[in-house]
XYZ file of C-alpha atoms in Angstrom:
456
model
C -75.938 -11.085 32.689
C -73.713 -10.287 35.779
C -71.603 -13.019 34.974
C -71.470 -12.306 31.318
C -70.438 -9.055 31.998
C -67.837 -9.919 34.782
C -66.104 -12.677 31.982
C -66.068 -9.900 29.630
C -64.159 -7.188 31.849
C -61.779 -10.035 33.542
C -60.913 -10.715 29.384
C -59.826 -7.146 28.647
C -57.732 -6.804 31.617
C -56.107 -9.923 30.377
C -55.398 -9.080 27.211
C -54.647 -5.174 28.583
C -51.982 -7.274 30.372
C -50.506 -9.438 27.891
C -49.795 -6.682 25.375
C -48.099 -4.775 28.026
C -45.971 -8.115 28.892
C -45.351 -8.766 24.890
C -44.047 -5.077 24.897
C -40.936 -6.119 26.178
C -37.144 -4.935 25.397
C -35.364 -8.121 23.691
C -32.048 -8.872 26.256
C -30.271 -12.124 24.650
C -29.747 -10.160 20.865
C -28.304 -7.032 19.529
C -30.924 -5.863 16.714
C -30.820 -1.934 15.378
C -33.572 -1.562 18.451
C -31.666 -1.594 20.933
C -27.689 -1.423 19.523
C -25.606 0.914 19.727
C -26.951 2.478 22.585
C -23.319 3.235 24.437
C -20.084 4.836 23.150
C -18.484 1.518 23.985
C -20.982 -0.300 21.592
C -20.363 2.024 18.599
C -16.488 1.485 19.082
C -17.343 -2.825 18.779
C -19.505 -2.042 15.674
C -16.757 -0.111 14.405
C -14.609 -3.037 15.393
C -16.768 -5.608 13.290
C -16.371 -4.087 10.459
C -12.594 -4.211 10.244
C -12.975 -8.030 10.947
C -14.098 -8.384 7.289
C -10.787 -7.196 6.115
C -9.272 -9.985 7.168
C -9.419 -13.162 4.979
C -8.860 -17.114 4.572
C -8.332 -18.190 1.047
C -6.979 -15.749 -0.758
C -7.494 -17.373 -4.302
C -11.506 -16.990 -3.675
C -11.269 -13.748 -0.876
C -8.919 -11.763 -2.259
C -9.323 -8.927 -4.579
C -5.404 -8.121 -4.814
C -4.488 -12.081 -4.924
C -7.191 -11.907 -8.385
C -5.331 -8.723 -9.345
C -1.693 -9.758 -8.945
C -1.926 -12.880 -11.095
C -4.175 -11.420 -13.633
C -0.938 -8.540 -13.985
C 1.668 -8.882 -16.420
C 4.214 -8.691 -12.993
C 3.994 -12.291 -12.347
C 2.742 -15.890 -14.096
C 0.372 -18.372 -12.716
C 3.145 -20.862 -11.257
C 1.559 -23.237 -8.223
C 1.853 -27.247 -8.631
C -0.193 -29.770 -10.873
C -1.581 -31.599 -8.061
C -3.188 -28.822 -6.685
C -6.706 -27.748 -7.067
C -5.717 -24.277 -6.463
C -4.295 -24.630 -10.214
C -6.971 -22.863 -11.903
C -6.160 -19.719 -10.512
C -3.239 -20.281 -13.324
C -5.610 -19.541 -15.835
C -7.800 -17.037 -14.269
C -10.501 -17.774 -16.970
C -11.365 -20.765 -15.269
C -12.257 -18.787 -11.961
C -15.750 -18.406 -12.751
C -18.619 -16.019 -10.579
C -18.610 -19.395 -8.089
C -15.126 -19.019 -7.754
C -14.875 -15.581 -6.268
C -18.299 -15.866 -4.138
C -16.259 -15.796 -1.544
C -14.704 -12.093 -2.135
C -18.425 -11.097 -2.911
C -19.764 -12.329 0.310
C -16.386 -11.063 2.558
C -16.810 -7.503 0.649
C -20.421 -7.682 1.336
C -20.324 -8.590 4.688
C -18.383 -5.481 5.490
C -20.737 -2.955 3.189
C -23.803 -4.327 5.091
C -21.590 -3.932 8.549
C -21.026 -0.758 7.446
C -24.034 0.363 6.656
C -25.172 -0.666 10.043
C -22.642 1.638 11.607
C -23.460 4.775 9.357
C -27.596 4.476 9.796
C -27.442 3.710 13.458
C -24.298 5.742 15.268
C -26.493 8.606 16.072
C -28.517 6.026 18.051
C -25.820 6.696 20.397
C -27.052 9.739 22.661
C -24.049 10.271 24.923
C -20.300 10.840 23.781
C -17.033 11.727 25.370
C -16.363 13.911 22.404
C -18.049 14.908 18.834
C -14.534 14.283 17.580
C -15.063 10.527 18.928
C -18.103 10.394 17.113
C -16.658 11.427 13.688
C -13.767 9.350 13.958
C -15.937 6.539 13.928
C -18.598 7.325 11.080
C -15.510 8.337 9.236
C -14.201 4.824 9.732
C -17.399 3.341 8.689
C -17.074 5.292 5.421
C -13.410 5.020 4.812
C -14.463 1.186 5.148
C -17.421 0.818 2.967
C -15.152 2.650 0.269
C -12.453 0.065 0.696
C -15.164 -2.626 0.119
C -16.189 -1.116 -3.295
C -13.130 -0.378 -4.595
C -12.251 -4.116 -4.326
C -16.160 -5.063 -5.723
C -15.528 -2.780 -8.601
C -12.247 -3.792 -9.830
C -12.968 -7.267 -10.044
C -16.803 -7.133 -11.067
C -17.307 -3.997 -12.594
C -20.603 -2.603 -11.224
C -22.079 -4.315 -8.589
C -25.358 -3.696 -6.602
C -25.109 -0.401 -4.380
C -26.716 -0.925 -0.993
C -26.266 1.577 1.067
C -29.206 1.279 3.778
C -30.288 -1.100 5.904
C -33.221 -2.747 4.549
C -33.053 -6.107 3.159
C -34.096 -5.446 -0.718
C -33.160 -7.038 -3.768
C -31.654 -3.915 -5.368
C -30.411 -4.312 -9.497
C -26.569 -3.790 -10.403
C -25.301 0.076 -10.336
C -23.286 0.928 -13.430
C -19.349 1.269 -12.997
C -19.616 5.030 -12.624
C -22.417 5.101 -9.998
C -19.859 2.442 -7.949
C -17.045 5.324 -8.199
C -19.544 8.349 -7.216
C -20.355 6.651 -4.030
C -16.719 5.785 -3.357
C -15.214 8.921 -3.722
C -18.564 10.216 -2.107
C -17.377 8.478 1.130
C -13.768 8.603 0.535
C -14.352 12.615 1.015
C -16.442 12.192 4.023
C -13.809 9.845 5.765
C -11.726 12.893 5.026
C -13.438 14.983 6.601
C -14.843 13.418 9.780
C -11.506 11.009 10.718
C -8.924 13.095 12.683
C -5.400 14.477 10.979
C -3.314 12.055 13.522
C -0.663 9.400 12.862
C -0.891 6.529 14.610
C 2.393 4.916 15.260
C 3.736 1.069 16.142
C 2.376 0.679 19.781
C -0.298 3.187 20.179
C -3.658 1.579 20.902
C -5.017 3.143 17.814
C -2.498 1.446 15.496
C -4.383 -0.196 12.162
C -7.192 2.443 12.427
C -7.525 4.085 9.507
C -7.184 7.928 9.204
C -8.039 11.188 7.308
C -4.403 10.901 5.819
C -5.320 7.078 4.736
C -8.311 8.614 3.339
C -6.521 11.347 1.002
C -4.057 8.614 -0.486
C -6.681 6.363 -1.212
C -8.540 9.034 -2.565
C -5.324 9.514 -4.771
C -5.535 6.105 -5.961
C -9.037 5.808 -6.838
C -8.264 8.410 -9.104
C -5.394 7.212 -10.968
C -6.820 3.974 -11.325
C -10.418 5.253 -12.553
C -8.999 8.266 -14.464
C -6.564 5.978 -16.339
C -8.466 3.041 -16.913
C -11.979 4.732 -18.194
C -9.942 7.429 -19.896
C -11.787 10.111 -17.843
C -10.506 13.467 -16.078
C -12.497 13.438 -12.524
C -14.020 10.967 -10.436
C -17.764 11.249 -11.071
C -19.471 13.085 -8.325
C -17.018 16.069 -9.282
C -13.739 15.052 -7.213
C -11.064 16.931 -9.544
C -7.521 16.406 -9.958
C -6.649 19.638 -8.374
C -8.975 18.122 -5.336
C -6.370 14.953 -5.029
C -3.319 17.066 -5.569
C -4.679 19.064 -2.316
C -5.255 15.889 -0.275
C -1.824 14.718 -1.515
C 0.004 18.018 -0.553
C -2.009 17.968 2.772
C -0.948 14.150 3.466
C 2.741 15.108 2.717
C 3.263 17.996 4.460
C 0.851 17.683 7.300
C 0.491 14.306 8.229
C 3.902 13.102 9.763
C 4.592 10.119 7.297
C 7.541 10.181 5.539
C 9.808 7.487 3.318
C 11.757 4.972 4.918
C 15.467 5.678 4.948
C 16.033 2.825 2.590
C 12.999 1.362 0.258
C 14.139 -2.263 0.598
C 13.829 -1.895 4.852
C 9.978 -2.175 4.011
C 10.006 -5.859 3.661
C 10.272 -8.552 6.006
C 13.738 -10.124 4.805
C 15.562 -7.324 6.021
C 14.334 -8.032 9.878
C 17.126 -8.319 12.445
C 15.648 -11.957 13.896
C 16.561 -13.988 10.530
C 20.246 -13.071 10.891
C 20.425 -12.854 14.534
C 21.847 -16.510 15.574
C 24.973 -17.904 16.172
C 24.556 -20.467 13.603
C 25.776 -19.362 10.323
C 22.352 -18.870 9.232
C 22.552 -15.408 7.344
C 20.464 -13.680 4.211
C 23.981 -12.071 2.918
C 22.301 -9.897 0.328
C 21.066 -7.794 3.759
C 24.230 -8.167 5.233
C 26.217 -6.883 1.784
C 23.579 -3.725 1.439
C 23.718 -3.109 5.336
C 19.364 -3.162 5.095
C 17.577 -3.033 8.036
C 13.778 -3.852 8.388
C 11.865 -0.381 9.880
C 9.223 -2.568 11.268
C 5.500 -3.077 11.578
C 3.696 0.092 11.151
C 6.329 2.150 9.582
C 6.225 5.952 9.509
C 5.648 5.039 5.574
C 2.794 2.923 6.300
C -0.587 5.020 6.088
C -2.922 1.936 5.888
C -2.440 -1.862 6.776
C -4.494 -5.005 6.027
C -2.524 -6.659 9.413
C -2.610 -10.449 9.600
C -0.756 -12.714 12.352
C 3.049 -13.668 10.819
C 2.688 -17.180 11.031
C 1.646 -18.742 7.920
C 1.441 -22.696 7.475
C -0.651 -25.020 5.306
C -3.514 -24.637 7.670
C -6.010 -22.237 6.566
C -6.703 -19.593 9.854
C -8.867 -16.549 9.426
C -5.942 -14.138 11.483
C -2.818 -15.821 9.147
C -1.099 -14.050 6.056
C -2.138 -16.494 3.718
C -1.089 -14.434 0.782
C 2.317 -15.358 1.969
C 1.503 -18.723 1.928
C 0.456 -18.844 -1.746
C 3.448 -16.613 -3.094
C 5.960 -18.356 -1.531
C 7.586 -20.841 -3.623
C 6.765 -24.912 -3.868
C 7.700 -26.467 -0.881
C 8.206 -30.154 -2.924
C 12.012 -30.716 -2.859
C 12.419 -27.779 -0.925
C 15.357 -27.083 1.447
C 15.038 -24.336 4.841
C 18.743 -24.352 5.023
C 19.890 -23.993 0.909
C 17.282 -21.338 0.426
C 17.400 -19.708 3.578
C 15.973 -17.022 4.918
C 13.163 -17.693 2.702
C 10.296 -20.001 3.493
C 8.137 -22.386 1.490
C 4.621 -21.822 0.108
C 2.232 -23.107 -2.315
C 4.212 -21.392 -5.790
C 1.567 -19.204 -7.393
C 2.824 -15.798 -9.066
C 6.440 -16.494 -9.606
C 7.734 -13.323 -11.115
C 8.156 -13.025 -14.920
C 11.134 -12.834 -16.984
C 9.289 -9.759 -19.556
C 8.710 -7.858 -16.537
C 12.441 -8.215 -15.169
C 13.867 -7.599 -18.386
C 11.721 -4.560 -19.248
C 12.897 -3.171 -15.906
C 16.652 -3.769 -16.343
C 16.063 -2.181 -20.007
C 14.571 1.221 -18.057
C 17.004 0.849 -15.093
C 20.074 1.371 -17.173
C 18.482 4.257 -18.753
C 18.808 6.604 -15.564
C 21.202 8.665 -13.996
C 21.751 7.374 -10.421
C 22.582 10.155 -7.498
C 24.501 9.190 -3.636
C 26.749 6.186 -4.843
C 23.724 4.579 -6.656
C 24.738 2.436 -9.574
C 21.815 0.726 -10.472
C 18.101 0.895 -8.928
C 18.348 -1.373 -6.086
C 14.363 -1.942 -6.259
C 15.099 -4.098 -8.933
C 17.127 -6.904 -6.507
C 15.094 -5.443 -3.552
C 12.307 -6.724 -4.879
C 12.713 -10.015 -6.875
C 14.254 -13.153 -5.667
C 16.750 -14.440 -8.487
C 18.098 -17.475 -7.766
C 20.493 -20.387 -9.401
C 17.864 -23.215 -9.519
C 19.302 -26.684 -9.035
C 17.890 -29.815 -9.929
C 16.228 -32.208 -7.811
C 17.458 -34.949 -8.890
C 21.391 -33.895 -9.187
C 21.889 -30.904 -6.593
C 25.624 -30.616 -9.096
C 23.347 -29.775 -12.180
C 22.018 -26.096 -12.468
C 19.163 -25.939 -14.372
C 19.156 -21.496 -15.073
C 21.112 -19.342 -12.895
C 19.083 -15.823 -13.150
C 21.013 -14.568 -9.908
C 21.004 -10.499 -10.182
C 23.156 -9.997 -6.897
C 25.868 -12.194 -5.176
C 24.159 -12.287 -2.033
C 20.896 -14.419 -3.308
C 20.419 -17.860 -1.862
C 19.758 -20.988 -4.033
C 16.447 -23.222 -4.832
C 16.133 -26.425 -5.282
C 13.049 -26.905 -7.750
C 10.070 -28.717 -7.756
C 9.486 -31.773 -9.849
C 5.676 -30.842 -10.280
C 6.036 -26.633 -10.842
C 4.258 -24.795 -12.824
C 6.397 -21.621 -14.689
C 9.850 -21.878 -13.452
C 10.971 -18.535 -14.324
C 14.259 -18.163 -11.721
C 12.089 -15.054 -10.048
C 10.108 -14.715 -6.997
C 8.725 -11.720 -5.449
C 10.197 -10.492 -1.733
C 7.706 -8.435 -0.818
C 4.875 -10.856 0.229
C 7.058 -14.307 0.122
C 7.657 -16.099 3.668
C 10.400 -15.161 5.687
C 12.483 -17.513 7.979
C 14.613 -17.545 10.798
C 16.330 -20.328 13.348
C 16.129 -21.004 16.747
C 18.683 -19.386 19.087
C 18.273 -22.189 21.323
C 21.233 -24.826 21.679
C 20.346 -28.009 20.253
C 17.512 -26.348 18.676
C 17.722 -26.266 14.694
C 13.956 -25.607 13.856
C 13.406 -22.821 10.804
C 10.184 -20.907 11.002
C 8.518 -18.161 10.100
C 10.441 -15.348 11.378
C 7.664 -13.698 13.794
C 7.517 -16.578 15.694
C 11.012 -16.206 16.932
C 10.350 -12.154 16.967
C 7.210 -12.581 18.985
C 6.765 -15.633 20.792
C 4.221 -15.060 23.069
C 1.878 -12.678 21.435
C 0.206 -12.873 17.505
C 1.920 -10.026 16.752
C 0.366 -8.567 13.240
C 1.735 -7.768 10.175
C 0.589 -6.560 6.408
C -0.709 -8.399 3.586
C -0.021 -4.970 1.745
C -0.372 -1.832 2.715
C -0.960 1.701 0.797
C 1.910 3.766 0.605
């Protein structure tokens, strides 16, 4: 009986024992147990969410790619060889085709999520302001996410939480009441600062981001449902209060010139000493205001180099709107680079624009609206096969270089777009004629940033 009894007792403190050693706090992972648990932690959380902004192939990621062809700006263009040719004829993109916006939008809700259910895991802050900054983020975020969901699928499923349920699809309006239910609490959480080119806070989003998005959410819902608020109750005098707030307050203001927005307008493409120059800059004395304008409120950055290989950090929306690189040449169509051809602009839209441009009355030596050539490529486009023969020449402005066309193109129309094509420049070096995307030259030892599109 003694030893009976001595087995049993020796078995408890065993298995007292082992449940204290299975007790244990888990080191090697981050799980909502133990993370965040510092300041510094909430700040990478934060961090991990604005990684899902970023994109690889913009025909399946990208909610404004989808957008911009679908438009009556632009036409399908791209080449017949290329299996990217179905986003010609956007009724072939089927729910496969987009699974991977779904998943990169989803990706950052669930991210998201994390961040708003867990920050006040965080016990010990350098400032309350810190922590709002960053919930407001997380919000701001998670709205960004939905507006892209919603435009493309309608209503999706809402998640909100952390727990990993199967959860049916929300209705359209449900999508825009949580939207403009975290739009407001971005604005009010995110500090009233501007963060300028260099500051360590530069691509953050901020309460002033959060009012214009607010605004446009509301222009796009009101005017394509045919409604007069947001649901949830945001009002139009609401937005026009944000608005005023953003204009006044905020520290933004317009570039001095609209066309010093875009790329082509940089000092790099015409700085060389070998005859290499984009004369329609030179002719309008335009110079580019930068990366992170004062105009700029909000920026999707990506690095400037853009190539035929497919990089998470590279502006591949660049890539697909510039035009076919088959029969291309760097030096007859300089400053502008080469591309895969989708979205080249269309005639209806150019003409309908000229129509209302000579309609206005035009104030400080203005003629014409110089968006209209600030804007659209119009080129003489030769033939491939006899550089003497000109196929169209839809040139709006002296200064525009020349293309040579492609033999397999979709859609000539004699337009491209400036504001997302690629943008060249030379070498400076002697003996050195290499063309490349400008930001190489501009930045050669660091992967400097720069917009897909921002919201102005």
């Amino acid at each position: 009986m003694k030893k009976i009894l001595l087995i049993l007792s020796t078995a408890a403190i065993l298995f007292s024992g082992c449940e204290n050693f299975l007790d244990t706090d888990l080191l090697t992972q981050k799980t909502t147990a133990n993370f965040p648990a510092t300041e510094k932690d909430a700040q990478e959380m934060v961090t991990a969410i604005y990684a899902n902004l970023l994109f690889e192939d913009p025909e399946l990621s990208s909610e404004f790619y989808t957008a911009q062809l679908a438009s009556d700006d632009c036409l399908g263009g791209n080449l017949s060889a290329s299996n990217n040719c179905a986003t010609n004829f956007l009724m072939y993109t089927n729910i496969n085709g987009l699974s991977s916006l779904w998943s990169r939008c989803y990706r950052l809700i669930n991210r998201a999520n994390n961040a708003i259910n867990t920050m006040d895991n965080v016990k010990t802050w350098s400032s309350q302001s810190e922590h709002n900054r960053l919930l407001g983020e997380s919000h701001f975020l998670r709205a960004m996410a939905y507006y892209e969901l919603v435009k493309i699928f309608g209503g999706v499923p809402l998640r909100t939480t952390i727990d990993n349920t199967n959860i049916p699809r929300a209705s359209i309006e449900e999508v825009y009441e949580l939207i403009a239910s975290d739009l407001k609490k971005a604005i009010e959480l995110m500090p009233d600062k501007i963060y300028t080119q260099g500051s360590k806070m530069e691509g953050h989003a901020t309460k002033y981001a959060a009012e214009a998005i607010m605004a446009r959410v509301f222009l796009f819902y009101t005017g394509r449902y045919a409604k007069e608020e947001l649901p949830g109750g945001v009002t139009k005098s609401q937005v026009i209060q944000w608005i005023d707030d953003c204009v006044d307050n905020s520290g933004h203001r317009l570039v001095s010139d609209q066309r010093n927005l875009w790329a082509y307008t940089n000092k790099t493409t015409e700085d060389n000493d070998k005859g290499y120059r984009y004369r329609y800059v030179i002719n309008h004395n335009l110079e580019w205001e930068g990366n992170s304008s004062d105009e700029t409120l909000f920026a999707n950055k990506h690095n400037l180099k853009s190539d035929w290989t497919y990089t998470w950090y590279s502006n591949t929306v660049a890539q697909f709107f510039s035009p076919s690189g088959d029969n291309y040449s760097n030096q007859a169509s300089y400053p502008f680079g080469q591309g895969w051809g989708a979205g080249p602009v269309s005639p209806a839209m150019v003409d309908e624009w000229k129509s209302w441009a000579n309609q206005q009355t035009y104030i400080d030596g203005y003629t014409e609206d110089p968006r209209l050539t600030g804007s659209i490529w119009s080129y003489k486009a030769i033939d491939p096969n006899d550089e003497n023969n000109v196929l169209m020449d839809c040139t709006m402005d002296e200064g525009e270089p020349e293309y040579t066309v492609s033999t397999r193109y979709y859609e000539q129309t004699g337009y491209f777009q400036k504001k997302y094509i690629n943008i060249n420049a030379i070498s400076n070096e002697p003996d050195n004629n290499t063309i490349a995307p400008f930001g190489k030259f501009m930045y050669p030892a660091s992967p400097r940033r720069h917009p897909n599109h921002c919201f102005r």
